[in-house]
C-alpha cells in the first residue's frame, strides 16, 4: 500500500475502533426482552383470564319454607247461647213490732234464703224464683232511697211499726191508713205472703 493510501485509511480505522464500544454500550442499555423482565417463563405461570362469576343457585322446590298451619283454636259458635244476666243479690231485713206481740225479724239473703225469728220461734226457707225476682226489682227501685229520706210520717196509736234495711238504706214507718211508703210497703207485703212475717 502506498503511503498516501495508508495515511487516508488510518483515520477511518481509528474512527471505527472508537465507535464499536459505543455501539455495544447502546445495545446493552436497551430494554431486555419481555421474557427476561420478570415475566412467567412457564405455561403454568402465565396469567389466566378471570373466571366468570358463579351463577345464582335456584333453591329446590323441596327446600321451600313450610306453609304455616292454621290455628287449632276453635272459634266460638255463633249459635251458642249466653246465660241470662244474674239477678241482683241485695240483702234485706225487716223488723216488725206490734203492741203485745214483741218484735219479729225476717232476714232474706241475696240468693232467696230467709230466716225468721219471733221469740222462741225460728224458721227458715227459700223464696221461689218469681218471688226472688220481684223482691230484687223492688230493692233496686230508686223510689226506695227517696222513701228513706222522708220525715214526719203520720203516727198511729197501736199500729205496727216497720224498719226495713237494705245496704245503707233504712226506711221507718207505721202501718197507718195513709202516709206509708209505697215501695217499702210492697216489699213487706211480698215477704208476708212468702214467710211467717
PDB file of C-alpha atoms in Angstrom:
ATOM      1  CA  UNK A   1       0.000   0.000   0.000  1.00  0.00           C
ATOM      2  CA  UNK A   2       1.234   3.372  -0.845  1.00  0.00           C
ATOM      3  CA  UNK A   3       1.998   5.845   1.877  1.00  0.00           C
ATOM      4  CA  UNK A   4      -0.709   8.153   0.672  1.00  0.00           C
ATOM      5  CA  UNK A   5      -3.476   5.479   0.917  1.00  0.00           C
ATOM      6  CA  UNK A   6      -2.247   4.454   4.334  1.00  0.00           C
ATOM      7  CA  UNK A   7      -2.484   7.983   5.566  1.00  0.00           C
ATOM      8  CA  UNK A   8      -6.138   8.060   4.451  1.00  0.00           C
ATOM      9  CA  UNK A   9      -7.033   4.654   5.948  1.00  0.00           C
ATOM     10  CA  UNK A  10      -5.625   5.271   9.414  1.00  0.00           C
ATOM     11  CA  UNK A  11      -8.239   7.868  10.450  1.00  0.00           C
ATOM     12  CA  UNK A  12     -11.112   5.629   9.180  1.00  0.00           C
ATOM     13  CA  UNK A  13      -9.792   2.626  11.086  1.00  0.00           C
ATOM     14  CA  UNK A  14      -9.312   4.681  14.219  1.00  0.00           C
ATOM     15  CA  UNK A  15     -12.858   6.074  13.991  1.00  0.00           C
ATOM     16  CA  UNK A  16     -14.234   2.518  13.504  1.00  0.00           C
ATOM     17  CA  UNK A  17     -12.412   1.284  16.580  1.00  0.00           C
ATOM     18  CA  UNK A  18     -13.786   4.198  18.592  1.00  0.00           C
ATOM     19  CA  UNK A  19     -17.440   3.675  17.537  1.00  0.00           C
ATOM     20  CA  UNK A  20     -17.580  -0.098  18.150  1.00  0.00           C
ATOM     21  CA  UNK A  21     -17.604   0.132  22.022  1.00  0.00           C
ATOM     22  CA  UNK A  22     -20.223   2.864  21.855  1.00  0.00           C
ATOM     23  CA  UNK A  23     -22.451   0.694  19.740  1.00  0.00           C
ATOM     24  CA  UNK A  24     -22.049  -2.186  22.190  1.00  0.00           C
ATOM     25  CA  UNK A  25     -22.977   0.053  25.128  1.00  0.00           C
ATOM     26  CA  UNK A  26     -26.040   1.299  23.306  1.00  0.00           C
ATOM     27  CA  UNK A  27     -27.244  -2.259  22.784  1.00  0.00           C
ATOM     28  CA  UNK A  28     -26.651  -3.031  26.485  1.00  0.00           C
ATOM     29  CA  UNK A  29     -28.760  -0.041  27.593  1.00  0.00           C
ATOM     30  CA  UNK A  30     -31.763  -1.169  25.583  1.00  0.00           C
ATOM     31  CA  UNK A  31     -34.708  -2.813  27.482  1.00  0.00           C
ATOM     32  CA  UNK A  32     -34.317  -6.546  27.825  1.00  0.00           C
ATOM     33  CA  UNK A  33     -36.728  -8.815  26.030  1.00  0.00           C
ATOM     34  CA  UNK A  34     -40.120  -9.244  27.600  1.00  0.00           C
ATOM     35  CA  UNK A  35     -39.344 -12.809  28.606  1.00  0.00           C
ATOM     36  CA  UNK A  36     -36.319 -11.591  30.635  1.00  0.00           C
ATOM     37  CA  UNK A  37     -38.124  -8.826  32.598  1.00  0.00           C
ATOM     38  CA  UNK A  38     -39.654 -10.995  35.326  1.00  0.00           C
ATOM     39  CA  UNK A  39     -42.411 -12.417  33.121  1.00  0.00           C
ATOM     40  CA  UNK A  40     -43.539 -16.023  33.740  1.00  0.00           C
ATOM     41  CA  UNK A  41     -41.341 -18.477  31.997  1.00  0.00           C
ATOM     42  CA  UNK A  42     -43.656 -21.469  32.146  1.00  0.00           C
ATOM     43  CA  UNK A  43     -47.123 -22.068  30.853  1.00  0.00           C
ATOM     44  CA  UNK A  44     -48.443 -22.671  34.413  1.00  0.00           C
ATOM     45  CA  UNK A  45     -47.221 -19.209  35.478  1.00  0.00           C
ATOM     46  CA  UNK A  46     -48.866 -17.363  32.619  1.00  0.00           C
ATOM     47  CA  UNK A  47     -51.866 -15.233  33.766  1.00  0.00           C
ATOM     48  CA  UNK A  48     -55.225 -16.768  33.049  1.00  0.00           C
ATOM     49  CA  UNK A  49     -58.465 -14.984  32.227  1.00  0.00           C
ATOM     50  CA  UNK A  50     -60.728 -14.024  35.164  1.00  0.00           C
ATOM     51  CA  UNK A  51     -63.219 -16.755  35.984  1.00  0.00           C
ATOM     52  CA  UNK A  52     -66.833 -15.774  35.339  1.00  0.00           C
ATOM     53  CA  UNK A  53     -68.969 -15.113  38.497  1.00  0.00           C
ATOM     54  CA  UNK A  54     -70.894 -18.162  39.712  1.00  0.00           C
ATOM     55  CA  UNK A  55     -74.487 -18.327  38.573  1.00  0.00           C
ATOM     56  CA  UNK A  56     -77.104 -17.966  41.358  1.00  0.00           C
ATOM     57  CA  UNK A  57     -78.329 -21.253  42.739  1.00  0.00           C
ATOM     58  CA  UNK A  58     -82.052 -21.750  42.375  1.00  0.00           C
ATOM     59  CA  UNK A  59     -83.464 -23.363  45.561  1.00  0.00           C
ATOM     60  CA  UNK A  60     -85.055 -26.722  45.133  1.00  0.00           C
ATOM     61  CA  UNK A  61     -88.851 -26.805  45.463  1.00  0.00           C
ATOM     62  CA  UNK A  62     -88.441 -29.215  48.358  1.00  0.00           C
ATOM     63  CA  UNK A  63     -86.298 -26.700  50.256  1.00  0.00           C
ATOM     64  CA  UNK A  64     -89.038 -24.056  50.355  1.00  0.00           C
ATOM     65  CA  UNK A  65     -90.177 -22.924  53.795  1.00  0.00           C
ATOM     66  CA  UNK A  66     -93.192 -24.877  55.049  1.00  0.00           C
ATOM     67  CA  UNK A  67     -96.577 -23.227  54.851  1.00  0.00           C
ATOM     68  CA  UNK A  68     -97.773 -22.196  58.373  1.00  0.00           C
ATOM     69  CA  UNK A  69    -100.602 -24.300  59.620  1.00  0.00           C
ATOM     70  CA  UNK A  70    -103.890 -22.762  60.619  1.00  0.00           C
ATOM     71  CA  UNK A  71    -104.517 -22.221  64.316  1.00  0.00           C
ATOM     72  CA  UNK A  72    -106.159 -25.139  66.031  1.00  0.00           C
ATOM     73  CA  UNK A  73    -108.051 -22.879  68.463  1.00  0.00           C
ATOM     74  CA  UNK A  74    -111.766 -23.371  67.806  1.00  0.00           C
ATOM     75  CA  UNK A  75    -113.799 -20.286  67.165  1.00  0.00           C
ATOM     76  CA  UNK A  76    -116.865 -19.687  69.288  1.00  0.00           C
ATOM     77  CA  UNK A  77    -120.016 -20.897  67.644  1.00  0.00           C
ATOM     78  CA  UNK A  78    -122.434 -18.202  66.599  1.00  0.00           C
ATOM     79  CA  UNK A  79    -125.307 -20.370  67.731  1.00  0.00           C
ATOM     80  CA  UNK A  80    -124.002 -20.650  71.298  1.00  0.00           C
ATOM     81  CA  UNK A  81    -126.442 -19.069  73.700  1.00  0.00           C
ATOM     82  CA  UNK A  82    -125.338 -16.835  76.546  1.00  0.00           C
ATOM     83  CA  UNK A  83    -126.528 -17.153  80.099  1.00  0.00           C
ATOM     84  CA  UNK A  84    -129.177 -14.703  81.274  1.00  0.00           C
ATOM     85  CA  UNK A  85    -127.892 -11.893  83.471  1.00  0.00           C
ATOM     86  CA  UNK A  86    -127.682 -12.784  87.132  1.00  0.00           C
ATOM     87  CA  UNK A  87    -130.337 -11.385  89.429  1.00  0.00           C
ATOM     88  CA  UNK A  88    -129.206  -8.818  91.956  1.00  0.00           C
ATOM     89  CA  UNK A  89    -128.014 -10.115  95.295  1.00  0.00           C
ATOM     90  CA  UNK A  90    -129.175  -7.366  97.629  1.00  0.00           C
ATOM     91  CA  UNK A  91    -129.841  -8.485 101.184  1.00  0.00           C
ATOM     92  CA  UNK A  92    -132.818  -7.154 103.116  1.00  0.00           C
ATOM     93  CA  UNK A  93    -134.109  -7.397 106.677  1.00  0.00           C
ATOM     94  CA  UNK A  94    -137.461  -6.365 108.131  1.00  0.00           C
ATOM     95  CA  UNK A  95    -138.239  -5.831 111.814  1.00  0.00           C
ATOM     96  CA  UNK A  96    -141.949  -5.690 112.661  1.00  0.00           C
ATOM     97  CA  UNK A  97    -143.045  -4.540 116.086  1.00  0.00           C
ATOM     98  CA  UNK A  98    -146.653  -4.632 117.292  1.00  0.00           C
ATOM     99  CA  UNK A  99    -148.211  -3.944 120.672  1.00  0.00           C
ATOM    100  CA  UNK A 100    -148.432  -7.128 122.737  1.00  0.00           C
ATOM    101  CA  UNK A 101    -146.558  -9.200 120.125  1.00  0.00           C
ATOM    102  CA  UNK A 102    -142.957  -8.198 120.550  1.00  0.00           C
ATOM    103  CA  UNK A 103    -140.523  -7.952 117.643  1.00  0.00           C
ATOM    104  CA  UNK A 104    -140.446 -10.217 114.610  1.00  0.00           C
ATOM    105  CA  UNK A 105    -137.331 -10.260 112.459  1.00  0.00           C
ATOM    106  CA  UNK A 106    -137.043 -11.576 108.931  1.00  0.00           C
ATOM    107  CA  UNK A 107    -133.712 -11.666 107.058  1.00  0.00           C
ATOM    108  CA  UNK A 108    -133.520 -12.554 103.352  1.00  0.00           C
ATOM    109  CA  UNK A 109    -130.204 -13.292 101.612  1.00  0.00           C
ATOM    110  CA  UNK A 110    -129.449 -12.371  98.018  1.00  0.00           C
ATOM    111  CA  UNK A 111    -129.988 -15.952  96.851  1.00  0.00           C
ATOM    112  CA  UNK A 112    -133.515 -16.061  98.338  1.00  0.00           C
ATOM    113  CA  UNK A 113    -132.779 -17.922 101.568  1.00  0.00           C
ATOM    114  CA  UNK A 114    -134.633 -16.449 104.537  1.00  0.00           C
ATOM    115  CA  UNK A 115    -134.635 -16.859 108.327  1.00  0.00           C
ATOM    116  CA  UNK A 116    -137.375 -15.760 110.704  1.00  0.00           C
ATOM    117  CA  UNK A 117    -137.118 -15.086 114.450  1.00  0.00           C
ATOM    118  CA  UNK A 118    -140.078 -14.312 116.727  1.00  0.00           C
ATOM    119  CA  UNK A 119    -139.491 -15.013 120.421  1.00  0.00           C
ATOM    120  CA  UNK A 120    -138.678 -18.705 120.578  1.00  0.00           C
ATOM    121  CA  UNK A 121    -139.762 -19.362 117.014  1.00  0.00           C
ATOM    122  CA  UNK A 122    -137.024 -19.889 114.476  1.00  0.00           C
ATOM    123  CA  UNK A 123    -137.998 -20.725 110.895  1.00  0.00           C
ATOM    124  CA  UNK A 124    -136.148 -20.701 107.618  1.00  0.00           C
ATOM    125  CA  UNK A 125    -136.838 -21.358 103.964  1.00  0.00           C
ATOM    126  CA  UNK A 126    -136.158 -20.112 100.424  1.00  0.00           C
ATOM    127  CA  UNK A 127    -138.078 -17.784  98.132  1.00  0.00           C
ATOM    128  CA  UNK A 128    -139.021 -19.211  94.753  1.00  0.00           C
ATOM    129  CA  UNK A 129    -137.639 -17.737  91.559  1.00  0.00           C
ATOM    130  CA  UNK A 130    -140.610 -15.463  90.913  1.00  0.00           C
ATOM    131  CA  UNK A 131    -140.598 -14.095  94.483  1.00  0.00           C
ATOM    132  CA  UNK A 132    -136.901 -13.512  94.386  1.00  0.00           C
ATOM    133  CA  UNK A 133    -137.028 -11.628  91.073  1.00  0.00           C
ATOM    134  CA  UNK A 134    -139.875  -9.450  92.342  1.00  0.00           C
ATOM    135  CA  UNK A 135    -138.012  -8.706  95.595  1.00  0.00           C
ATOM    136  CA  UNK A 136    -134.798  -7.723  93.825  1.00  0.00           C
ATOM    137  CA  UNK A 137    -136.713  -5.450  91.446  1.00  0.00           C
ATOM    138  CA  UNK A 138    -138.327  -3.620  94.379  1.00  0.00           C
ATOM    139  CA  UNK A 139    -134.994  -3.285  96.189  1.00  0.00           C
ATOM    140  CA  UNK A 140    -133.435  -1.750  93.065  1.00  0.00           C
ATOM    141  CA  UNK A 141    -136.245   0.817  92.697  1.00  0.00           C
ATOM    142  CA  UNK A 142    -134.821   4.364  93.173  1.00  0.00           C
ATOM    143  CA  UNK A 143    -138.027   5.306  94.994  1.00  0.00           C
ATOM    144  CA  UNK A 144    -136.841   3.256  97.967  1.00  0.00           C
ATOM    145  CA  UNK A 145    -133.937   5.671  98.562  1.00  0.00           C
ATOM    146  CA  UNK A 146    -136.314   8.621  98.349  1.00  0.00           C
ATOM    147  CA  UNK A 147    -138.621   6.991 100.922  1.00  0.00           C
ATOM    148  CA  UNK A 148    -135.660   6.574 103.294  1.00  0.00           C
ATOM    149  CA  UNK A 149    -135.157  10.349 103.253  1.00  0.00           C
ATOM    150  CA  UNK A 150    -138.778  11.168 104.106  1.00  0.00           C
ATOM    151  CA  UNK A 151    -139.532  12.506 107.575  1.00  0.00           C
ATOM    152  CA  UNK A 152    -142.622  13.426 109.638  1.00  0.00           C
ATOM    153  CA  UNK A 153    -144.773  10.500 108.544  1.00  0.00           C
ATOM    154  CA  UNK A 154    -148.114  10.026 110.275  1.00  0.00           C
ATOM    155  CA  UNK A 155    -148.003   8.107 113.544  1.00  0.00           C
ATOM    156  CA  UNK A 156    -150.873   5.904 114.647  1.00  0.00           C
ATOM    157  CA  UNK A 157    -151.605   4.612 118.141  1.00  0.00           C
ATOM    158  CA  UNK A 158    -151.368   0.823 118.498  1.00  0.00           C
ATOM    159  CA  UNK A 159    -150.271   0.446 114.816  1.00  0.00           C
ATOM    160  CA  UNK A 160    -147.495  -1.942 113.858  1.00  0.00           C
ATOM    161  CA  UNK A 161    -144.110  -0.336 113.240  1.00  0.00           C
ATOM    162  CA  UNK A 162    -141.694  -1.408 110.492  1.00  0.00           C
ATOM    163  CA  UNK A 163    -137.996  -0.962 109.970  1.00  0.00           C
ATOM    164  CA  UNK A 164    -136.695  -2.086 106.568  1.00  0.00           C
ATOM    165  CA  UNK A 165    -132.945  -2.160 105.947  1.00  0.00           C
ATOM    166  CA  UNK A 166    -131.025  -2.961 102.753  1.00  0.00           C
ATOM    167  CA  UNK A 167    -127.389  -1.941 102.458  1.00  0.00           C
ATOM    168  CA  UNK A 168    -127.116   1.632 103.672  1.00  0.00           C
ATOM    169  CA  UNK A 169    -130.825   2.353 103.155  1.00  0.00           C
ATOM    170  CA  UNK A 170    -133.247   2.241 106.083  1.00  0.00           C
ATOM    171  CA  UNK A 171    -136.952   3.067 105.877  1.00  0.00           C
ATOM    172  CA  UNK A 172    -139.018   3.585 109.074  1.00  0.00           C
ATOM    173  CA  UNK A 173    -142.814   3.875 109.182  1.00  0.00           C
ATOM    174  CA  UNK A 174    -146.022   2.843 110.907  1.00  0.00           C
ATOM    175  CA  UNK A 175    -148.856   0.970 109.248  1.00  0.00           C
ATOM    176  CA  UNK A 176    -151.362   3.815 109.358  1.00  0.00           C
ATOM    177  CA  UNK A 177    -154.222   4.298 106.940  1.00  0.00           C
ATOM    178  CA  UNK A 178    -152.216   6.831 104.947  1.00  0.00           C
ATOM    179  CA  UNK A 179    -148.670   8.119 104.587  1.00  0.00           C
ATOM    180  CA  UNK A 180    -146.967   4.691 104.384  1.00  0.00           C
ATOM    181  CA  UNK A 181    -144.049   4.445 101.914  1.00  0.00           C
ATOM    182  CA  UNK A 182    -145.345   2.630  98.821  1.00  0.00           C
ATOM    183  CA  UNK A 183    -142.183   0.731  97.779  1.00  0.00           C
ATOM    184  CA  UNK A 184    -141.209  -0.359 101.302  1.00  0.00           C
ATOM    185  CA  UNK A 185    -144.799  -1.438 101.969  1.00  0.00           C
ATOM    186  CA  UNK A 186    -144.827  -3.518  98.752  1.00  0.00           C
ATOM    187  CA  UNK A 187    -141.680  -5.330  99.938  1.00  0.00           C
ATOM    188  CA  UNK A 188    -143.275  -6.126 103.297  1.00  0.00           C
ATOM    189  CA  UNK A 189    -146.472  -7.384 101.646  1.00  0.00           C
ATOM    190  CA  UNK A 190    -144.408  -9.672  99.375  1.00  0.00           C
ATOM    191  CA  UNK A 191    -142.458 -11.122 102.299  1.00  0.00           C
ATOM    192  CA  UNK A 192    -145.587 -11.519 104.452  1.00  0.00           C
ATOM    193  CA  UNK A 193    -147.093 -13.707 101.730  1.00  0.00           C
ATOM    194  CA  UNK A 194    -143.927 -15.851 101.372  1.00  0.00           C
ATOM    195  CA  UNK A 195    -142.740 -16.121 105.005  1.00  0.00           C
ATOM    196  CA  UNK A 196    -144.209 -16.183 108.564  1.00  0.00           C
ATOM    197  CA  UNK A 197    -143.628 -12.400 108.922  1.00  0.00           C
TER     198      UNK A 197
END
